[in-house]
């Protein structure tokens, strides 16, 4: 290849080195010493690679820290080396002039590294733990964490896999994962306060939310979904019991902007809360005598008691929000005249659809809203021993039906024109109603109300059958001719749809269905000072939707009132976590059955308006919270934010992309470790005391997780340790015919260290060959034997657990009498093989970075041109070409530095 | 009396390496009572970046003018902490390293009280020394952009090319008549079936094109003076003519000597008992014809592994080679496939038996072993307590071996050839060793400073080792190490200067009366006689002095001090370390 030696723009760096393990650090320091400007990119939060996690290193038994920290220190302070940790390469391509264009990005750590002092407070308070990859999953780490004590740079990192499905699915983005993890940690007040950040009506939601979060819970794919609302109920009850009044008052910096809100339902209250928090002076106008909207008038007390609504509303009024009840707003200009700078319409949808058939005006025929309103304000309609027919199949049909049962109705039936499957009500509502004695009359529609003396006495119904699907996709019901019949009914309750309560507003603000028109993003209407949200905009929906709309409206109204642009996004929600990843990683999670929600018996339910759902106990709530699988990793509980003194945690952080031009590239991308579970007969997945070689190294390291060498199953000191070599190496069954090259040595090292830590333990190494080939290695082998470590030539085929918990190793006794043998041990270490890091190959976006037959980066001529790949100017260092020990890695990466330097000099056209 | 010093003392846990056996809190607490100690602290890992930053902040904040860190061996972290002191605004030579890991924790494992007491004593000594430190500046010396590569095997030749690529001039000196070393002689080489002579020819072709490489054959290094960056080397050509060459560094790639079996060792000396190299040359010579020995076609070949490697001491083997020679398993199993290939090509049926201890075809070399088995090689495993015996029998050879995998049954294998896979031994060259002053590891190969931290550097600054001179390697590994040496040499020479330690001898010319005792005591030739005013005195050649200190005790006038280890410092350290320990 000829190089274009004409003038070129200066390079950003002479060399980029990818991967800051031993090889990368060595190459970086060598290149830096030669005077080249080096960029050292590391995808993890700390440099040091795998070697820094080791206990000691063979054959000298220096501690790994002693060998690796000098290299870490030298690159991190090298004047010619720029470190870029927690950064990933997106692509490398070669230019005609021989240099390389690199696209990379610094990952979002949600921590400002410049400000972080590495104090570790965030990790202490973090409520979520995950398996600690730096301890090879032996123990857990917090989500906010510093990788390990010797980390460089010593900065915290917060890991997020995505938004937890529960939080993502919640229309209000209430941080379900966050308050669940706080309840799990016993921090109920913090849990409650976190909830306030997204929805102020915590109590109401804890009783009456349809909980879409639960329908998207990953645990649902296993033993059953978390009862998130039940946990919330516990949290809200606990908080309200301890705090009859809110802990706060109006904000200190009150503004002189005045906002009018029309309607005190969930949307209006929510908007008021967030506007008042910003300092605006908020007045809510409510036509009813009591605030709360549908929460108070439409939801029966057995689901949502009034005192809970009252306490929820205090969360809003404590901020200084004024609620004027019994005050129906009929004119928007009137509000402007009163001096309100902006108005929010949140009047809901409680007007009822009528049924235009004969007899609809008879006494005894009423709307469900009317019925429930009467019930809730205590004007109990007399249904005792009467026959009640509810018409409709939605959730709003269930409430009057179940209320009527409680009021002593003789018979309650729900008349619905489609089948059970087509009923829009939630299954659990239908089942609850049926349990309580409500009869379902399906595929049936009323065609006439029959009265006597102006009072309803019967309903004539006709049977239906399902025809072609209509525009909603549901099959259209068609009357069956001749199936008319008359049924005795004392009261008919129509639950066939609600209409927006927007009669007082001008037609040009509404669409044909009466819904108010507002921008879906900002909720601003055609009048910039008027916003509209909630059911009067969206049509009837869930409480949490209305609350979400209220908070959204408040966000944009606040900006509008402050004269700020509305062209900004609302809520920094990130992508939803891929559940399959969570499930894959949770393969080994213990089974946790759902906590059974305590319920009143059906008999009791039929008699009382008391909540049929009984609260969970503290223990139950925490136990249920324990079942959370931490799908998003970070739960967004925000505790770290509250303790970080330099305020360096920033969840708005986004990855920072960079494009660079560098002279040459050295790939020191390391290797992967074979999962010992790929050899199922060895029991790694099944038995806690069968551990992997890397795990054993952690048990022996100075920063060891248990501060002693203990069996993971019961914390006992092992008395008989077996090392099983060549697990997944020299093994065609896992498609890895290669020798792992370091297993014999690292196992002997571990065996020697284990002897030091546990002088009484017997240690046996099961091997095929003992490959102690490097400088001082064979001597180390001889030393191991003379220390009393037993070497057994024989491949272990199977490991089983004995009744006493110990492990039985089945192996072929090759040197003794031969045949199959069984030996008992109480800790087994599987000396696992290694895998290529195939990600390395994908980084190069040119033609192709060539791999060898085993997936490692291929050296085109290991003898004459070591470290050279098929891409001119792109070199490979260390274990990226195949696993090797540290001395060989150091030499190989030195060679890469020499090669890269020579390339740069050639490119400079010497 | 100088002003009172403000010294910071930091005691390291080293994870648990120190704190498991030394009460580091106690050491820190006790040291806090020393008069010149301003602050004491402990760190989990003093060497970690975060700890260093904390210390730097504290040094600046408290305006410290001395620093003592009680931690591991100075071999590991002396330079780490000197650099840290410098970043904190201290003179790096006002830092004193105390080793309480090797000297206390590891030496007195299990005696926590004793180890802790000793830790206190030697840390006090460190503080006393620190209180008497001076601000020192390294000597900056210009370097020459030239390197001498000693040994023109593949590793040396390839290093020369890389050095030249980096813009350095190179002299390659080769003791023998021809460059190319071992690779030029062995023909086809595993694992990738490369042809050695082609590799050598290719390298020589490249060298011919490079203007700044000069290759001398029949050349030996006979003398060396100077220091890193600026050595004068004397090279004797053809045993007579001397040339003087000025270089900044040496890379030693002198290779190995193949093991020569003792008479009778595995039948050595019997007709038909040959080394692997001999066998390969026979095979190559046979070409497509017949492989014969003494005119008789070869039907059976036995290969014996680990000849001259992995030895244990015995009467017949008083100085055993305990090391594994690393390359032979691959070379022998590769030969198995070559023999099989020959069989197929020639139609001559040859059985092959491989008598091994462990087959160490590590990493991807495993594929070579697998292929050998697939190619029909039979493997038999023997135990070193009962090694195979080779005897003459009916005009052929008989190998008696107990196969440990067949219940130790004794087998007798008739063979026409017995091939000994002889290992690598260190190449003995006392002249070179004395000139370069490089030291040897226990196994006799040249010794690196630290196998993982500084594997191609030696105790002599500017002298690098690579290839099999440092230890057994295969060809690719040799070349990788020689390029690593290139990178290190380049790192030292490309800047154009080096900084040398100022911890060297100083002569009080007032006291000196020139008796020449110091000159005789100095192994580095760093003393010169000069006229100073009206008398002759000794002068230290700063660039040559290593601060070794042999001159100090022989000076009758007490005129010599080693900076960093001045007499007053040593005495103060002794006094401080003797101070009684008051324990609670």
Coordinates of C-alpha atoms in Angstrom, one line a residue, chain A residues 26 29-30 33-36 56-63 65-73 76-77 149-154 702-704 707 730 732 737-741 767-779 781-782 785 793 814-816 852-854 856-857 860-867 881-883 885-888 890-899 901-903 905-906 910, chain B residues 14-17 20 44-45 47-50 52-53 72 76-77 80 87 101 106 154 158 162 164-168 189-190 192 194 199 202-203 206 212 310-312 322-326 356-367 369-370 373 381 404-408 441 443 445-448 450-456 470-473 475-477 479-481 483-484 486-488 490-492 494-495:
Chain A
X26 CA 1.7 -1.6 28.6
X29 CA 3.0 3.5 28.4
X30 CA 5.6 2.3 25.9
X33 CA 7.5 7.0 26.6
X34 CA 8.5 7.2 22.9
X35 CA 6.9 10.6 22.8
X36 CA 3.7 9.6 20.9
X56 CA -1.7 -13.1 43.3
X57 CA 0.1 -13.9 40.1
X58 CA 2.2 -17.0 39.3
X59 CA 5.0 -18.0 39.6
X60 CA 6.3 -15.3 41.9
X61 CA 3.2 -14.9 44.0
X62 CA 3.3 -11.1 43.8
X63 CA -0.1 -9.8 44.6
X65 CA -2.3 -5.2 42.8
X66 CA 1.5 -4.9 43.1
X67 CA 1.9 -5.8 39.5
X68 CA -1.0 -4.0 38.0
X69 CA -1.3 -0.8 40.0
X70 CA 2.1 0.5 38.9
X71 CA 0.9 0.1 35.3
X72 CA -2.4 1.8 36.1
X73 CA -0.7 4.7 37.9
X76 CA -3.1 7.6 34.3
X77 CA -0.3 10.1 35.1
X149 CA -10.9 -0.2 45.7
X150 CA -8.0 0.3 43.4
X151 CA -10.1 1.6 40.5
X152 CA -8.6 4.3 38.2
X153 CA -10.3 6.7 38.0
X154 CA -11.9 6.2 41.3
X702 CA -6.7 -9.2 49.4
X703 CA -10.0 -7.5 48.6
X704 CA -11.8 -10.8 48.9
X707 CA -12.4 -11.8 53.9
X730 CA -9.3 -29.0 24.9
X732 CA -14.7 -30.4 21.3
X737 CA -10.3 -27.5 21.1
X738 CA -7.7 -25.0 22.4
X739 CA -5.7 -25.3 25.6
X740 CA -6.5 -22.4 27.8
X741 CA -2.7 -21.9 28.4
X767 CA -5.5 -32.7 35.2
X768 CA -4.8 -34.0 31.8
X769 CA -1.3 -32.7 31.4
X770 CA 0.3 -30.1 33.7
X771 CA 1.4 -27.4 31.4
X772 CA 4.0 -25.4 33.3
X773 CA 6.1 -24.1 30.5
X774 CA 7.1 -20.5 31.2
X775 CA 10.1 -19.1 33.1
X776 CA 10.0 -20.5 36.6
X777 CA 6.8 -22.4 35.9
X778 CA 8.0 -25.9 36.0
X779 CA 9.8 -25.1 39.3
X781 CA 4.9 -27.1 39.7
X782 CA 7.6 -29.0 41.5
X785 CA 3.9 -31.1 44.6
X793 CA -4.3 -37.5 36.1
X814 CA -5.8 -43.0 34.7
X815 CA -2.6 -43.7 36.7
X816 CA -3.9 -46.1 39.3
X852 CA -8.4 -17.0 13.1
X853 CA -10.2 -20.3 13.1
X854 CA -11.2 -19.8 16.8
X856 CA -9.4 -14.5 17.9
X857 CA -7.9 -11.6 16.0
X860 CA -1.0 -12.4 9.7
X861 CA 2.6 -13.4 10.3
X862 CA 3.3 -14.1 14.0
X863 CA 7.0 -14.7 13.4
X864 CA 8.1 -11.9 11.1
X865 CA 5.5 -9.4 11.9
X866 CA 4.0 -10.1 15.3
X867 CA 0.9 -8.0 16.3
X881 CA -4.9 -13.1 19.6
X882 CA -5.4 -15.9 22.1
X883 CA -5.2 -16.1 25.9
X885 CA -0.2 -15.2 30.7
X886 CA 0.8 -11.8 31.9
X887 CA 4.5 -12.0 31.0
X888 CA 3.7 -13.0 27.5
X890 CA 3.5 -7.7 28.4
X891 CA 6.0 -8.8 25.8
X892 CA 3.4 -9.0 23.0
X893 CA 2.1 -5.6 23.8
X894 CA 5.6 -4.2 23.8
X895 CA 5.9 -5.6 20.3
X896 CA 2.7 -3.9 19.3
X897 CA 4.1 -0.6 20.5
X898 CA 7.2 -1.1 18.4
X899 CA 5.1 -2.0 15.4
X901 CA 5.7 3.3 16.3
X902 CA 7.3 2.0 13.1
X903 CA 4.0 2.4 11.2
X905 CA 7.3 6.8 11.3
X906 CA 6.6 5.3 7.9
X910 CA 10.6 9.4 6.9
Chain B
X14 CA -1.8 -3.4 50.9
X15 CA -5.3 -4.8 50.9
X16 CA -4.5 -7.2 53.7
X17 CA -1.0 -8.1 52.7
X20 CA -3.2 -9.0 58.2
X44 CA -6.1 0.5 52.0
X45 CA -3.9 0.7 48.9
X47 CA -0.6 3.0 45.4
X48 CA -4.2 3.4 44.2
X49 CA -4.9 6.5 42.3
X50 CA -7.5 7.8 44.8
X52 CA -2.4 9.1 45.8
X53 CA -4.7 12.0 45.1
X72 CA 5.8 -2.7 50.0
X76 CA 7.5 -2.0 43.3
X77 CA 6.5 1.4 44.2
X80 CA 5.3 5.5 41.9
X87 CA 3.1 16.0 41.5
X101 CA 5.5 -5.8 53.7
X106 CA 5.8 -11.4 55.2
X154 CA 15.7 -14.0 13.9
X158 CA 13.9 -8.5 13.4
X162 CA 12.2 -2.3 13.9
X164 CA 15.6 1.3 12.0
X165 CA 12.0 1.8 11.2
X166 CA 11.8 4.0 14.3
X167 CA 14.6 6.1 13.1
X168 CA 17.4 4.7 15.2
X189 CA 9.0 -24.9 11.8
X190 CA 5.7 -25.3 13.7
X192 CA 2.4 -22.7 11.1
X194 CA 7.1 -21.8 8.2
X199 CA 12.3 -16.2 7.2
X202 CA 13.6 -12.3 4.0
X203 CA 14.9 -10.5 7.1
X206 CA 15.0 -6.1 4.4
X212 CA 21.0 2.6 9.0
X310 CA 12.6 -30.7 33.9
X311 CA 15.5 -32.5 35.5
X312 CA 15.9 -33.3 39.1
X322 CA 14.8 -27.8 36.3
X323 CA 13.1 -25.6 33.7
X324 CA 10.7 -26.7 31.0
X325 CA 12.1 -25.8 27.6
X326 CA 8.7 -24.8 26.3
X356 CA 6.3 -38.0 27.0
X357 CA 5.8 -36.8 30.5
X358 CA 3.2 -34.0 29.9
X359 CA 2.4 -32.8 26.4
X360 CA 2.8 -29.0 26.9
X361 CA 1.3 -27.8 23.6
X362 CA -0.2 -24.8 25.2
X363 CA -2.8 -22.5 23.8
X364 CA -3.4 -22.9 20.1
X365 CA -0.4 -25.3 19.8
X366 CA -2.9 -27.9 21.0
X367 CA -3.9 -28.1 17.4
X369 CA -0.7 -32.1 19.1
X370 CA -4.2 -33.1 17.9
X373 CA -2.4 -38.0 17.0
X381 CA 3.5 -41.5 29.2
X404 CA 1.8 -45.1 33.3
X405 CA -1.4 -45.0 31.4
X406 CA -1.4 -48.8 30.9
X407 CA -1.0 -49.7 34.6
X408 CA 2.8 -49.2 34.4
X441 CA 18.2 -16.1 36.9
X443 CA 17.9 -21.2 35.6
X445 CA 19.2 -17.5 31.5
X446 CA 19.7 -13.7 31.7
X447 CA 17.6 -12.1 34.4
X448 CA 15.1 -9.4 33.7
X450 CA 10.7 -8.1 36.9
X451 CA 9.0 -10.8 34.7
X452 CA 5.8 -8.8 34.5
X453 CA 6.7 -5.2 35.1
X454 CA 10.0 -4.9 33.3
X455 CA 10.6 -8.1 31.4
X456 CA 13.1 -6.9 28.9
X470 CA 16.1 -14.6 28.7
X471 CA 14.4 -18.0 28.7
X472 CA 13.1 -20.7 26.4
X473 CA 10.6 -19.4 23.8
X475 CA 10.2 -18.3 17.5
X476 CA 7.2 -16.1 17.5
X477 CA 7.5 -15.4 21.2
X479 CA 10.4 -12.0 18.1
X480 CA 7.6 -10.5 20.2
X481 CA 10.0 -10.1 23.1
X483 CA 10.2 -6.0 19.6
X484 CA 9.2 -5.3 23.2
X486 CA 12.8 -2.3 20.8
X487 CA 9.9 -0.4 22.3
X488 CA 11.7 0.0 25.6
X490 CA 13.0 3.4 21.7
X491 CA 11.3 4.9 24.8
X492 CA 14.7 5.7 26.3
X494 CA 13.8 8.7 21.1
X495 CA 13.5 11.6 23.5

